[in-house]
Short mmCIF file of C-alpha atoms (C1' of nucleotides) in Angstrom, two decimals:
data_model
loop_
_atom_site.label_atom_id
_atom_site.label_comp_id
_atom_site.label_asym_id
_atom_site.label_seq_id
_atom_site.Cartn_x
_atom_site.Cartn_y
_atom_site.Cartn_z
CA MET E 997 12.70 42.65 22.81
CA GLY E 998 11.05 39.37 21.94
CA THR E 999 12.35 39.48 18.40
CA LYS E 1000 14.64 36.59 18.91
CA GLU E 1001 11.79 34.54 20.28
CA ARG E 1002 9.52 35.46 17.41
CA ARG E 1003 12.22 34.43 14.93
CA GLN E 1004 12.62 31.20 16.78
CA ARG E 1005 8.90 30.56 16.62
CA GLU E 1006 8.75 31.39 12.92
CA PHE E 1007 11.57 28.96 12.31
CA GLU E 1008 9.74 26.20 14.11
CA ASP E 1009 6.51 26.91 12.29
CA ARG E 1010 8.34 26.73 9.01
CA GLU E 1011 9.56 23.28 9.83
CA LYS E 1012 5.96 22.20 10.14
CA VAL E 1013 5.14 23.84 6.82
CA PHE E 1014 7.91 21.90 5.11
CA LEU E 1015 6.80 18.64 6.66
CA ASP E 1016 3.19 19.22 5.68
CA CYS E 1017 4.17 19.98 2.10
CA ALA E 1018 6.35 16.91 1.97
CA ARG E 1019 3.51 14.79 3.29
CA ASP E 1020 1.13 16.14 0.68
CA LEU E 1021 3.62 15.54 -2.09
CA ILE E 1022 4.18 11.97 -0.94
CA ARG E 1023 0.44 11.38 -0.82
CA ASP E 1024 -0.13 12.85 -4.26
CA GLU E 1025 2.94 11.72 -6.14
CA GLY E 1026 4.47 8.94 -4.10
CA LEU E 1027 7.62 8.63 -2.06
CA LEU E 1028 9.44 7.62 -5.20
CA ASN E 1029 8.93 11.00 -6.80
CA LEU E 1030 9.62 13.19 -3.81
CA GLN E 1031 12.12 15.91 -4.69
CA MET E 1032 13.62 18.48 -2.39
CA SER E 1033 13.17 21.22 -4.96
CA ARG E 1034 9.47 20.43 -5.23
CA ILE E 1035 9.02 20.67 -1.49
CA ALA E 1036 10.72 24.06 -1.58
CA GLU E 1037 8.57 25.19 -4.49
CA LYS E 1038 5.32 24.04 -2.89
CA SER E 1039 6.12 25.66 0.41
CA GLU E 1040 7.25 28.86 -1.32
CA TYR E 1041 10.71 28.89 0.19
CA ALA E 1042 14.10 28.48 -1.40
CA VAL E 1043 15.89 25.17 -1.49
CA GLY E 1044 18.62 26.59 0.71
CA THR E 1045 16.06 27.42 3.39
CA LEU E 1046 14.85 23.85 3.35
CA TYR E 1047 18.40 22.74 4.00
CA LYS E 1048 18.59 25.08 6.99
CA HIS E 1049 16.08 22.73 8.60
CA PHE E 1050 17.06 19.33 7.34
CA ALA E 1051 20.57 18.05 6.84
CA SER E 1052 19.47 15.92 3.91
CA LYS E 1053 16.46 14.47 2.20
CA GLU E 1054 16.71 11.41 4.40
CA ASP E 1055 16.80 13.65 7.42
CA LEU E 1056 13.51 15.18 6.36
CA LEU E 1057 11.93 11.76 5.87
CA LEU E 1058 13.00 10.71 9.32
CA ALA E 1059 11.50 13.89 10.78
CA LEU E 1060 8.27 13.10 8.98
CA ALA E 1061 8.22 9.57 10.33
CA ALA E 1062 8.82 10.90 13.84
CA VAL E 1063 5.71 13.07 13.63
CA ASP E 1064 3.64 10.04 12.67
CA THR E 1065 5.16 8.07 15.47
CA GLU E 1066 3.99 10.63 17.99
CA LYS E 1067 0.41 10.20 16.82
CA HIS E 1068 0.88 6.45 16.93
CA VAL E 1069 2.10 6.63 20.51
CA SER E 1070 -0.79 8.79 21.62
CA MET E 1071 -3.23 6.15 20.41
CA PHE E 1072 -1.39 3.51 22.37
CA GLN E 1073 -1.63 5.65 25.44
CA ARG E 1074 -5.39 5.87 25.06
CA ALA E 1075 -5.49 2.09 24.87
CA THR E 1076 -3.58 1.70 28.14
CA GLN E 1077 -5.77 4.15 29.97
CA TRP E 1078 -8.89 2.25 29.06
CA LYS E 1079 -10.71 0.87 32.07
CA ALA E 1080 -10.61 -2.80 31.22
CA SER E 1081 -8.69 -5.96 32.02
CA PRO E 1082 -5.01 -6.05 31.08
CA ARG E 1083 -5.74 -8.67 28.47
CA ASP E 1084 -8.42 -6.56 26.82
CA ARG E 1085 -6.12 -3.56 26.96
CA MET E 1086 -3.44 -5.54 25.20
CA VAL E 1087 -5.90 -6.35 22.45
CA ALA E 1088 -6.76 -2.66 22.39
CA ILE E 1089 -3.11 -1.99 21.53
CA ALA E 1090 -3.48 -4.21 18.49
CA VAL E 1091 -6.72 -2.46 17.57
CA ALA E 1092 -5.01 0.91 17.98
CA ASP E 1093 -2.39 -0.25 15.55
CA MET E 1094 -5.05 -1.37 13.12
CA ILE E 1095 -6.97 1.90 13.25
CA PHE E 1096 -3.83 3.98 13.04
CA VAL E 1097 -2.55 2.24 9.97
CA ARG E 1098 -5.89 2.50 8.24
CA ARG E 1099 -6.03 6.20 8.89
CA ASN E 1100 -2.41 6.76 7.91
CA PRO E 1101 -1.87 4.55 4.92
CA ASP E 1102 1.51 6.07 4.10
CA PHE E 1103 2.87 5.60 7.59
CA PHE E 1104 4.09 2.09 7.15
CA ARG E 1105 5.75 2.64 3.81
CA LEU E 1106 7.59 5.62 5.13
CA GLY E 1107 8.52 3.86 8.34
CA GLN E 1108 9.75 0.85 6.40
CA TYR E 1109 11.86 3.10 4.23
CA VAL E 1110 13.42 5.23 6.94
CA PHE E 1111 14.46 2.21 9.00
CA THR E 1112 16.36 0.94 6.02
CA GLU E 1113 20.12 1.04 6.44
CA VAL E 1114 20.48 3.33 3.46
CA VAL E 1115 18.12 5.98 4.76
CA TRP E 1116 18.81 5.60 8.47
CA LYS E 1117 22.52 6.14 8.05
CA ALA E 1118 22.01 9.08 5.73
CA ALA E 1119 19.99 11.00 8.32
CA SER E 1120 21.60 13.14 10.99
CA PRO E 1121 22.36 11.60 14.39
CA GLU E 1122 20.03 14.13 16.00
CA ARG E 1123 17.07 12.98 13.93
CA ARG E 1124 17.84 9.37 14.59
CA GLN E 1125 17.91 10.13 18.27
CA ALA E 1126 14.61 12.01 18.01
CA MET E 1127 13.01 9.12 16.14
CA LEU E 1128 14.07 6.66 18.79
CA ALA E 1129 12.89 8.98 21.55
CA ALA E 1130 9.51 9.32 19.83
CA SER E 1131 8.97 5.57 19.78
CA ASP E 1132 10.32 4.99 23.26
CA PRO E 1133 6.99 5.37 25.07
CA ILE E 1134 5.54 2.50 23.05
CA ALA E 1135 7.70 0.06 24.92
CA ASP E 1136 6.82 1.56 28.29
CA VAL E 1137 3.12 1.40 27.58
CA VAL E 1138 3.11 -2.21 26.46
CA VAL E 1139 5.44 -3.45 29.17
CA GLY E 1140 3.17 -1.68 31.64
CA ILE E 1141 0.19 -3.73 30.54
CA VAL E 1142 2.13 -6.97 30.92
CA ASN E 1143 3.16 -5.96 34.41
CA ASP E 1144 -0.43 -5.12 35.30
CA ALA E 1145 -1.47 -8.59 34.21
CA VAL E 1146 1.24 -10.15 36.33
CA ALA E 1147 0.22 -8.02 39.31
CA ALA E 1148 -3.40 -9.07 38.83
CA GLY E 1149 -2.36 -12.72 38.86
CA GLU E 1150 -3.63 -13.17 35.32
CA LEU E 1151 -0.25 -13.98 33.83
CA GLU E 1152 2.76 -15.89 35.12
CA LEU E 1153 6.05 -14.85 33.58
CA ARG E 1154 7.85 -18.08 34.54
CA ASP E 1155 11.29 -17.68 33.00
CA MET E 1156 10.35 -14.97 30.51
CA SER E 1157 10.59 -11.25 31.07
CA ALA E 1158 7.78 -8.81 30.35
CA GLU E 1159 9.99 -7.34 27.63
CA GLU E 1160 10.33 -10.69 25.91
CA ILE E 1161 6.58 -11.13 25.79
CA CYS E 1162 6.25 -7.66 24.33
CA THR E 1163 8.85 -8.51 21.73
CA GLY E 1164 6.65 -11.33 20.47
CA LEU E 1165 3.58 -9.15 20.20
CA TRP E 1166 5.55 -6.34 18.66
CA ALA E 1167 7.07 -8.68 16.11
CA LEU E 1168 3.61 -9.94 15.24
CA SER E 1169 2.45 -6.41 14.58
CA ALA E 1170 5.55 -5.34 12.67
CA GLY E 1171 5.44 -8.51 10.61
CA THR E 1172 1.79 -8.03 9.76
CA HIS E 1173 2.54 -4.57 8.43
CA ASN E 1174 5.29 -6.13 6.32
CA LEU E 1175 3.03 -8.73 4.83
CA VAL E 1176 0.26 -6.25 4.11
CA HIS E 1177 2.68 -4.24 2.05
CA ALA E 1178 4.52 -7.14 0.43
CA GLU E 1179 3.13 -7.44 -3.03
CA GLY E 1180 0.88 -10.39 -3.59
CA VAL E 1181 1.45 -12.42 -0.44
CA LEU E 1182 -1.86 -11.89 1.26
CA GLU E 1183 -3.77 -12.00 -1.99
CA ASP E 1184 -2.29 -15.45 -2.63
CA PHE E 1185 -3.29 -16.45 0.86
CA ASN E 1186 -6.78 -15.12 0.37
CA VAL E 1187 -6.58 -13.03 3.52
CA ARG E 1188 -9.24 -10.37 3.32
CA ASP E 1189 -8.76 -8.44 6.50
CA PRO E 1190 -5.16 -8.77 7.66
CA TYR E 1191 -5.54 -6.53 10.69
CA ARG E 1192 -8.51 -8.44 12.02
CA LEU E 1193 -6.33 -11.50 11.56
CA MET E 1194 -3.56 -9.74 13.48
CA CYS E 1195 -5.94 -9.19 16.38
CA ARG E 1196 -6.83 -12.83 16.29
CA HIS E 1197 -3.19 -13.84 16.27
CA THR E 1198 -2.67 -11.54 19.22
CA GLN E 1199 -5.32 -13.52 21.07
CA VAL E 1200 -3.59 -16.74 20.00
CA MET E 1201 -0.31 -15.53 21.45
CA LEU E 1202 -1.90 -14.31 24.65
CA ASN E 1203 -3.50 -17.73 25.10
CA GLY E 1204 -0.14 -19.29 24.34
CA TYR E 1205 1.43 -17.29 27.15
CA GLY E 1206 -1.33 -18.57 29.43
CA TRP E 1207 -2.66 -15.05 29.86
CA HIS E 1208 -6.03 -15.23 31.64
CA PRO E 1209 -8.86 -15.06 31.04
CA LEU E 1210 -8.23 -17.42 28.12
CA VAL E 1211 -10.47 -16.90 25.12
CA ASP E 1212 -11.79 -19.22 22.46
CA VAL E 1213 -9.70 -18.05 19.50
CA SER E 1214 -11.93 -19.78 17.02
CA ASP E 1215 -14.88 -17.63 18.07
CA GLY E 1216 -14.84 -15.00 15.36
CA ALA E 1217 -18.00 -13.33 16.61
CA ALA E 1218 -16.46 -12.75 20.04
CA LEU E 1219 -13.40 -11.25 18.41
CA ASP E 1220 -15.48 -8.90 16.30
CA ALA E 1221 -17.51 -7.92 19.35
CA LEU E 1222 -14.36 -7.07 21.29
CA ILE E 1223 -12.93 -5.05 18.42
CA LYS E 1224 -16.20 -3.19 18.11
CA ARG E 1225 -16.29 -2.53 21.83
CA ILE E 1226 -12.75 -1.16 21.74
CA CYS E 1227 -13.63 1.08 18.81
CA ASN E 1228 -16.65 2.42 20.66
CA GLU E 1229 -15.15 2.82 24.09
CA VAL E 1230 -11.61 3.87 23.26
CA PHE E 1231 -11.43 5.21 19.75
CA ASP E 1232 -14.96 6.47 19.33
CA ASP E 1233 -13.90 9.60 17.46
CA LEU E 1234 -11.62 7.70 15.08
CA CYS E 1235 -13.91 4.86 14.01
CA SER E 1236 -16.37 6.19 11.51
CA GLU E 1237 -16.94 3.17 9.30
CA MET Z 1084 27.50 -24.32 -34.39
CA GLY Z 1085 27.18 -24.00 -30.64
CA THR Z 1086 28.42 -20.46 -30.74
CA LYS Z 1087 25.10 -19.01 -29.83
CA GLU Z 1088 24.87 -21.32 -26.87
CA ARG Z 1089 28.36 -20.42 -25.73
CA ARG Z 1090 27.53 -16.74 -25.97
CA GLN Z 1091 24.39 -17.35 -24.02
CA ARG Z 1092 26.33 -19.18 -21.34
CA GLU Z 1093 28.95 -16.47 -21.15
CA PHE Z 1094 26.23 -13.91 -20.74
CA GLU Z 1095 24.67 -15.84 -17.89
CA ASP Z 1096 28.01 -16.35 -16.20
CA ARG Z 1097 28.65 -12.67 -16.39
CA GLU Z 1098 25.43 -11.95 -14.60
CA LYS Z 1099 26.71 -14.06 -11.75
CA VAL Z 1100 30.02 -12.19 -11.79
CA PHE Z 1101 28.20 -8.87 -11.49
CA LEU Z 1102 26.05 -10.11 -8.65
CA ASP Z 1103 29.05 -11.53 -6.80
CA CYS Z 1104 30.94 -8.27 -7.15
CA ALA Z 1105 27.92 -6.32 -5.97
CA ARG Z 1106 27.57 -8.61 -2.98
CA ASP Z 1107 31.23 -8.15 -2.07
CA LEU Z 1108 30.97 -4.41 -2.39
CA ILE Z 1109 27.89 -4.33 -0.18
CA ARG Z 1110 29.63 -6.46 2.41
CA ASP Z 1111 32.77 -4.31 2.38
CA GLU Z 1112 31.37 -0.84 1.92
CA GLY Z 1113 27.70 -1.07 2.75
CA LEU Z 1114 24.54 -0.82 0.71
CA LEU Z 1115 24.66 2.92 1.16
CA ASN Z 1116 27.86 3.25 -0.83
CA LEU Z 1117 27.07 0.86 -3.61
CA GLN Z 1118 27.72 2.46 -7.00
CA MET Z 1119 27.07 1.01 -10.40
CA SER Z 1120 30.40 2.27 -11.71
CA ARG Z 1121 32.23 0.51 -8.90
CA ILE Z 1122 30.53 -2.78 -9.69
CA ALA Z 1123 31.60 -2.38 -13.31
CA GLU Z 1124 35.13 -1.50 -12.30
CA LYS Z 1125 35.46 -4.40 -9.88
CA SER Z 1126 34.11 -6.90 -12.37
CA GLU Z 1127 36.30 -5.45 -15.15
CA TYR Z 1128 33.46 -4.70 -17.50
CA ALA Z 1129 32.14 -1.41 -18.77
CA VAL Z 1130 29.19 0.32 -17.18
CA GLY Z 1131 27.22 -0.14 -20.38
CA THR Z 1132 27.68 -3.89 -20.14
CA LEU Z 1133 26.30 -3.88 -16.65
CA TYR Z 1134 23.22 -2.15 -17.98
CA LYS Z 1135 22.81 -4.88 -20.59
CA HIS Z 1136 21.98 -7.15 -17.66
CA PHE Z 1137 20.10 -4.92 -15.27
CA ALA Z 1138 17.60 -2.27 -16.19
CA SER Z 1139 18.61 -0.16 -13.21
CA LYS Z 1140 20.46 -0.25 -9.95
CA GLU Z 1141 17.27 -1.28 -8.19
CA ASP Z 1142 16.86 -4.05 -10.69
CA LEU Z 1143 20.27 -5.39 -9.75
CA LEU Z 1144 19.44 -5.24 -6.06
CA LEU Z 1145 16.26 -7.19 -6.63
CA ALA Z 1146 18.20 -9.80 -8.59
CA LEU Z 1147 20.61 -10.09 -5.70
CA ALA Z 1148 17.79 -10.51 -3.22
CA ALA Z 1149 16.25 -13.19 -5.42
CA VAL Z 1150 19.45 -15.24 -5.27
CA ASP Z 1151 19.38 -15.10 -1.49
CA THR Z 1152 15.75 -16.06 -1.47
CA GLU Z 1153 16.51 -19.22 -3.39
CA LYS Z 1154 18.98 -20.28 -0.72
CA HIS Z 1155 16.44 -19.40 1.91
CA VAL Z 1156 13.81 -21.54 0.25
CA SER Z 1157 16.11 -24.52 -0.06
CA MET Z 1158 16.68 -24.47 3.69
CA PHE Z 1159 12.94 -24.44 4.27
CA GLN Z 1160 12.60 -27.43 2.01
CA ARG Z 1161 15.11 -29.34 4.06
CA ALA Z 1162 13.07 -28.54 7.14
CA THR Z 1163 9.89 -29.94 5.61
CA GLN Z 1164 11.55 -33.12 4.51
CA TRP Z 1165 12.78 -33.87 8.00
CA LYS Z 1166 11.32 -37.04 9.44
CA ALA Z 1167 9.61 -35.60 12.47
CA SER Z 1168 6.18 -34.53 13.68
CA PRO Z 1169 4.53 -31.63 11.88
CA ARG Z 1170 4.91 -29.48 14.97
CA ASP Z 1171 8.63 -30.13 15.20
CA ARG Z 1172 8.97 -29.50 11.49
CA MET Z 1173 7.25 -26.17 11.93
CA VAL Z 1174 9.77 -25.26 14.60
CA ALA Z 1175 12.45 -26.42 12.19
CA ILE Z 1176 11.20 -23.74 9.78
CA ALA Z 1177 11.86 -21.12 12.43
CA VAL Z 1178 15.28 -22.62 13.11
CA ALA Z 1179 16.04 -22.58 9.37
CA ASP Z 1180 15.21 -18.92 9.36
CA MET Z 1181 17.49 -18.33 12.32
CA ILE Z 1182 20.43 -20.17 10.80
CA PHE Z 1183 19.95 -18.57 7.42
CA VAL Z 1184 19.92 -15.06 8.77
CA ARG Z 1185 23.01 -15.67 10.86
CA ARG Z 1186 24.88 -16.98 7.87
CA ASN Z 1187 23.66 -14.20 5.60
CA PRO Z 1188 23.75 -11.10 7.75
CA ASP Z 1189 23.11 -8.77 4.82
CA PHE Z 1190 20.08 -10.67 3.61
CA PHE Z 1191 17.55 -8.95 5.75
CA ARG Z 1192 18.82 -5.44 5.14
CA LEU Z 1193 18.75 -6.00 1.44
CA GLY Z 1194 15.36 -7.67 1.56
CA GLN Z 1195 13.97 -4.86 3.65
CA TYR Z 1196 15.29 -2.35 1.17
CA VAL Z 1197 14.10 -4.01 -2.02
CA PHE Z 1198 10.56 -4.47 -0.71
CA THR Z 1199 10.40 -0.77 -0.12
CA GLU Z 1200 8.02 1.06 -2.42
CA VAL Z 1201 10.84 3.20 -3.75
CA VAL Z 1202 13.04 0.30 -4.79
CA TRP Z 1203 10.34 -2.16 -5.74
CA LYS Z 1204 8.73 0.20 -8.21
CA ALA Z 1205 12.08 1.18 -9.69
CA ALA Z 1206 12.91 -2.41 -10.63
CA SER Z 1207 11.75 -4.01 -13.86
CA PRO Z 1208 8.50 -5.97 -13.87
CA GLU Z 1209 10.44 -9.08 -14.89
CA ARG Z 1210 12.64 -8.92 -11.81
CA ARG Z 1211 9.69 -8.32 -9.58
CA GLN Z 1212 8.02 -11.33 -11.06
CA ALA Z 1213 11.17 -13.40 -10.59
CA MET Z 1214 11.46 -12.29 -6.98
CA LEU Z 1215 7.89 -13.30 -6.24
CA ALA Z 1216 8.39 -16.61 -8.02
CA ALA Z 1217 11.50 -17.26 -5.95
CA SER Z 1218 9.64 -16.79 -2.69
CA ASP Z 1219 6.54 -18.63 -3.80
CA PRO Z 1220 7.64 -22.09 -2.59
CA ILE Z 1221 7.94 -20.75 0.97
CA ALA Z 1222 4.20 -20.52 1.23
CA ASP Z 1223 3.66 -23.99 -0.23
CA VAL Z 1224 6.13 -25.54 2.17
CA VAL Z 1225 4.66 -23.98 5.28
CA VAL Z 1226 1.04 -24.53 4.32
CA GLY Z 1227 2.01 -28.14 3.65
CA ILE Z 1228 3.15 -28.61 7.22
CA VAL Z 1229 -0.07 -27.18 8.58
CA ASN Z 1230 -2.07 -29.53 6.39
CA ASP Z 1231 0.02 -32.47 7.58
CA ALA Z 1232 -0.79 -31.55 11.16
CA VAL Z 1233 -4.48 -31.38 10.37
CA ALA Z 1234 -4.34 -34.72 8.57
CA ALA Z 1235 -2.57 -36.24 11.57
CA GLY Z 1236 -5.32 -34.97 13.86
CA GLU Z 1237 -2.84 -32.82 15.74
CA LEU Z 1238 -4.44 -29.53 14.80
CA GLU Z 1239 -8.03 -28.44 14.31
CA LEU Z 1240 -8.47 -25.50 11.99
CA ARG Z 1241 -11.95 -24.60 13.25
CA ASP Z 1242 -12.83 -21.45 11.37
CA MET Z 1243 -9.29 -20.56 10.34
CA SER Z 1244 -7.58 -21.54 7.13
CA ALA Z 1245 -4.11 -23.07 6.95
CA GLU Z 1246 -3.00 -19.92 5.17
CA GLU Z 1247 -4.17 -17.73 8.00
CA ILE Z 1248 -2.18 -19.73 10.52
CA CYS Z 1249 0.87 -19.43 8.29
CA THR Z 1250 0.33 -15.71 8.09
CA GLY Z 1251 0.69 -15.45 11.85
CA LEU Z 1252 3.90 -17.44 11.95
CA TRP Z 1253 5.27 -15.61 8.96
CA ALA Z 1254 4.47 -12.26 10.51
CA LEU Z 1255 6.24 -13.34 13.67
CA SER Z 1256 9.34 -14.16 11.69
CA ALA Z 1257 9.26 -11.06 9.52
CA GLY Z 1258 8.64 -8.88 12.56
CA THR Z 1259 11.52 -10.44 14.46
CA HIS Z 1260 13.86 -9.60 11.59
CA ASN Z 1261 12.56 -6.04 11.76
CA LEU Z 1262 13.20 -5.69 15.44
CA VAL Z 1263 16.65 -7.21 15.21
CA HIS Z 1264 17.61 -4.56 12.72
CA ALA Z 1265 15.79 -1.65 14.33
CA GLU Z 1266 18.41 0.30 16.14
CA GLY Z 1267 18.31 0.03 19.89
CA VAL Z 1268 14.99 -1.71 20.45
CA LEU Z 1269 16.23 -5.11 21.52
CA GLU Z 1270 19.14 -3.66 23.46
CA ASP Z 1271 16.66 -1.63 25.49
CA PHE Z 1272 14.65 -4.78 26.02
CA ASN Z 1273 17.72 -6.66 27.07
CA VAL Z 1274 17.02 -9.42 24.58
CA ARG Z 1275 20.24 -11.32 24.04
CA ASP Z 1276 19.25 -13.92 21.52
CA PRO Z 1277 16.31 -12.69 19.48
CA TYR Z 1278 16.13 -15.72 17.23
CA ARG Z 1279 15.99 -18.15 20.11
CA LEU Z 1280 13.19 -15.94 21.39
CA MET Z 1281 11.52 -16.18 18.00
CA CYS Z 1282 11.59 -19.96 18.24
CA ARG Z 1283 10.02 -19.72 21.65
CA HIS Z 1284 7.32 -17.39 20.38
CA THR Z 1285 6.69 -19.85 17.61
CA GLN Z 1286 6.03 -22.49 20.25
CA VAL Z 1287 3.77 -20.02 22.06
CA MET Z 1288 1.72 -19.49 18.91
CA LEU Z 1289 1.54 -23.18 18.12
CA ASN Z 1290 0.24 -23.81 21.62
CA GLY Z 1291 -2.19 -20.94 21.12
CA TYR Z 1292 -3.56 -22.63 18.00
CA GLY Z 1293 -3.98 -25.81 20.06
CA TRP Z 1294 -1.40 -27.60 17.93
CA HIS Z 1295 -0.55 -30.93 19.59
CA PRO Z 1296 1.53 -32.14 21.20
CA LEU Z 1297 1.45 -29.00 23.36
CA VAL Z 1298 4.76 -28.03 24.92
CA ASP Z 1299 5.70 -26.26 28.12
CA VAL Z 1300 6.83 -22.94 26.67
CA SER Z 1301 8.54 -21.94 29.88
CA ASP Z 1302 10.91 -24.91 29.62
CA GLY Z 1303 13.98 -23.22 28.15
CA ALA Z 1304 16.04 -26.39 28.33
CA ALA Z 1305 13.55 -28.30 26.21
CA LEU Z 1306 13.57 -25.50 23.66
CA ASP Z 1307 17.34 -25.49 23.47
CA ALA Z 1308 17.37 -29.27 23.14
CA LEU Z 1309 14.93 -29.14 20.25
CA ILE Z 1310 16.90 -26.42 18.51
CA LYS Z 1311 20.06 -28.41 18.95
CA ARG Z 1312 18.40 -31.53 17.62
CA ILE Z 1313 17.19 -29.68 14.55
CA CYS Z 1314 20.67 -28.28 13.96
CA ASN Z 1315 22.16 -31.75 14.17
CA GLU Z 1316 19.58 -33.67 12.23
CA VAL Z 1317 18.59 -31.16 9.56
CA PHE Z 1318 21.27 -28.53 9.22
CA ASP Z 1319 24.30 -30.46 10.31
CA ASP Z 1320 26.58 -28.96 7.67
CA LEU Z 1321 25.48 -25.40 8.40
CA CYS Z 1322 25.78 -25.37 12.19
CA SER Z 1323 29.41 -25.03 13.05
CA GLU Z 1324 29.24 -23.03 16.26
"C1'" DT S 1466 17.29 59.92 10.07
"C1'" DA S 1467 21.75 58.02 8.50
"C1'" DT S 1468 25.01 54.42 8.84
"C1'" DG S 1469 27.15 50.14 10.47
"C1'" DT S 1470 26.58 45.18 11.71
"C1'" DG S 1471 25.10 40.65 11.67
"C1'" DC S 1472 21.63 37.37 10.67
"C1'" DC S 1473 19.14 34.70 7.38
"C1'" DG S 1474 16.79 33.49 3.10
"C1'" DT S 1475 18.05 32.89 -1.71
"C1'" DG S 1476 18.70 30.19 -5.93
"C1'" DA S 1477 22.26 29.70 -9.42
"C1'" DA S 1478 26.23 26.87 -9.52
"C1'" DT S 1479 28.33 22.59 -8.24
"C1'" DC S 1480 28.82 17.80 -7.47
"C1'" DT S 1481 27.56 13.15 -7.49
"C1'" DT S 1482 25.72 9.23 -9.74
"C1'" DA S 1483 22.70 6.80 -12.53
"C1'" DT S 1484 21.77 6.05 -17.22
"C1'" DT S 1485 22.27 6.38 -22.33
"C1'" DC S 1486 23.93 5.62 -26.90
"C1'" DA S 1487 27.07 6.39 -30.92
"C1'" DC S 1488 31.03 3.95 -31.96
"C1'" DG S 1489 34.08 0.31 -33.31
"C1'" DA S 1490 35.80 -4.38 -32.60
"C1'" DA S 1491 34.70 -9.04 -33.12
"C1'" DT S 1492 32.03 -12.63 -35.00
"C1'" DT S 1493 28.96 -14.73 -38.36
"C1'" DG S 1494 27.15 -15.63 -42.90
"C1'" DT S 1495 27.76 -15.79 -47.95
"C1'" DA T 1379 37.17 -11.44 -48.76
"C1'" DC T 1380 33.45 -8.62 -47.62
"C1'" DA T 1381 28.90 -7.26 -45.81
"C1'" DA T 1382 25.91 -7.78 -41.90
"C1'" DT T 1383 25.11 -8.28 -37.24
"C1'" DT T 1384 25.98 -8.57 -32.55
"C1'" DC T 1385 27.90 -6.87 -28.43
"C1'" DG T 1386 30.98 -4.42 -25.26
"C1'" DT T 1387 32.64 0.24 -24.45
"C1'" DG T 1388 33.05 4.52 -21.80
"C1'" DA T 1389 32.54 9.41 -22.73
"C1'" DA T 1390 28.57 12.24 -22.67
"C1'" DT T 1391 24.18 13.30 -20.70
"C1'" DA T 1392 20.58 13.85 -17.29
"C1'" DA T 1393 18.54 14.23 -12.96
"C1'" DG T 1394 18.49 15.78 -8.65
"C1'" DA T 1395 20.71 16.57 -4.11
"C1'" DT T 1396 23.53 19.84 -1.87
"C1'" DT T 1397 26.33 24.10 -1.25
"C1'" DC T 1398 27.60 28.81 -0.48
"C1'" DA T 1399 28.55 33.64 -1.94
"C1'" DC T 1400 25.40 37.21 -2.20
"C1'" DG T 1401 22.16 40.74 -0.87
"C1'" DG T 1402 18.27 42.36 1.75
"C1'" DC T 1403 16.33 43.25 6.11
"C1'" DA T 1404 16.02 44.26 11.05
"C1'" DC T 1405 18.23 46.10 14.76
"C1'" DA T 1406 21.79 49.02 17.16
"C1'" DT T 1407 24.13 53.22 17.57
"C1'" DA T 1408 24.92 58.12 16.87
#
DNA sequence: TATGTGCCGTGAATCTTATTCACGAATTGT
DNA sequence: ACAATTCGTGAATAAGATTCACGGCACATA
């Protein structure tokens, strides 16, 4: 009797339904106005059922962020598998980030919110664990590229570890997301395309680490060409503009 | 009759009392458990009085963050006024950030929270404006250092603007704060002293921009010496450890 | 088919907190 | 001294997250 299994499957499917409804509501009405009762209403289940799946509202938000993170990770994995030099693959990571954020405009806001002390601590330990597990592969992927560069003789670590180099690049990316979403900052700075700028800053850092082949960071045309090449060769299906 | 003025002063003093109580409560019980009624209780005023000062709880949090930001800015200003090369002064900005965050461990969490869509939009427009005004000088200060370097012939902008360079350094700093507070990431990476690492990454980026005099970023001793010198010469009173 | 058992969805009731506002005390003006 | 005004008060209200006693449904057994 596969009844138990069917029930199990139905339960899992329902979780997806709830998350999809929540995502739609956030898109349409904003994170600010998200209400548990509205998610229940939209998904045509009772509030109590919703709470069978998520320990709290914060728990649901964390689950939602974890789903996004999985998509994010899969883009990074495509970047690593690209047949190109380690340095170009590292830039491809930045480009992946750029494309992902453009295609998922709510991702950063949600991520920013769930990593907040208030929300993080209000979620269940299991969800927190799942969130961390979902983002784990990011580190592996990026550290892998650094190690490839070292193996290829294109980068000398000297007294830094591969992880420390990754921390710098990761901070650059995380910080760029911050600034993009911080009211007014980039407008004041007259920055038109912050993610292109992030790619350029990535090149600046890679040069700073002495990561060969060095590039001329002031050559905007070369940067645009590389970004375009990455879009075509790695993220063909995702770059429509 | 200076009565009006006295009233006015009392009102302003009370605002400070509320903010101090809120800060203490956050320190002792966490942002998660902050309640308006507890702030009122602790400050020995009625809840209604609290609401005479702050349009909402979020409004109060933003006011609190603005106070911190002013302290933050004043440290940056000390860094700029230091008699040293533009490059060293730029590193001093990073060191200021490091010292400030260590002395105000709740600052980042609060800042992260208030810049969240949910909180930001729930605060009054006046507070938002005040918050932006408080952080405004940061940009001026940092752009000023870049311009000094250009004027001294130590940095060529080529096709980048001073603001764009600042964006990179700012992102690095903001991102480092993120990673420090993101559960588990730096532990996994075995990063012991993330802010020292941030200073090093700052040097990496400055080298990447071709900002003279170039430094050997793998020379940890030189980095520590510079940090120590900045602590002694610029932030003497704040570096006790 | 009739009946017993346990699982699971339900949503009205509860609880927690932010927020309001009618009141009265205190102060000012005449 | 009295009216007018300002300002603090905290009980009442409102909004929304969370709970849990109930009942229906599927399966097991006779």
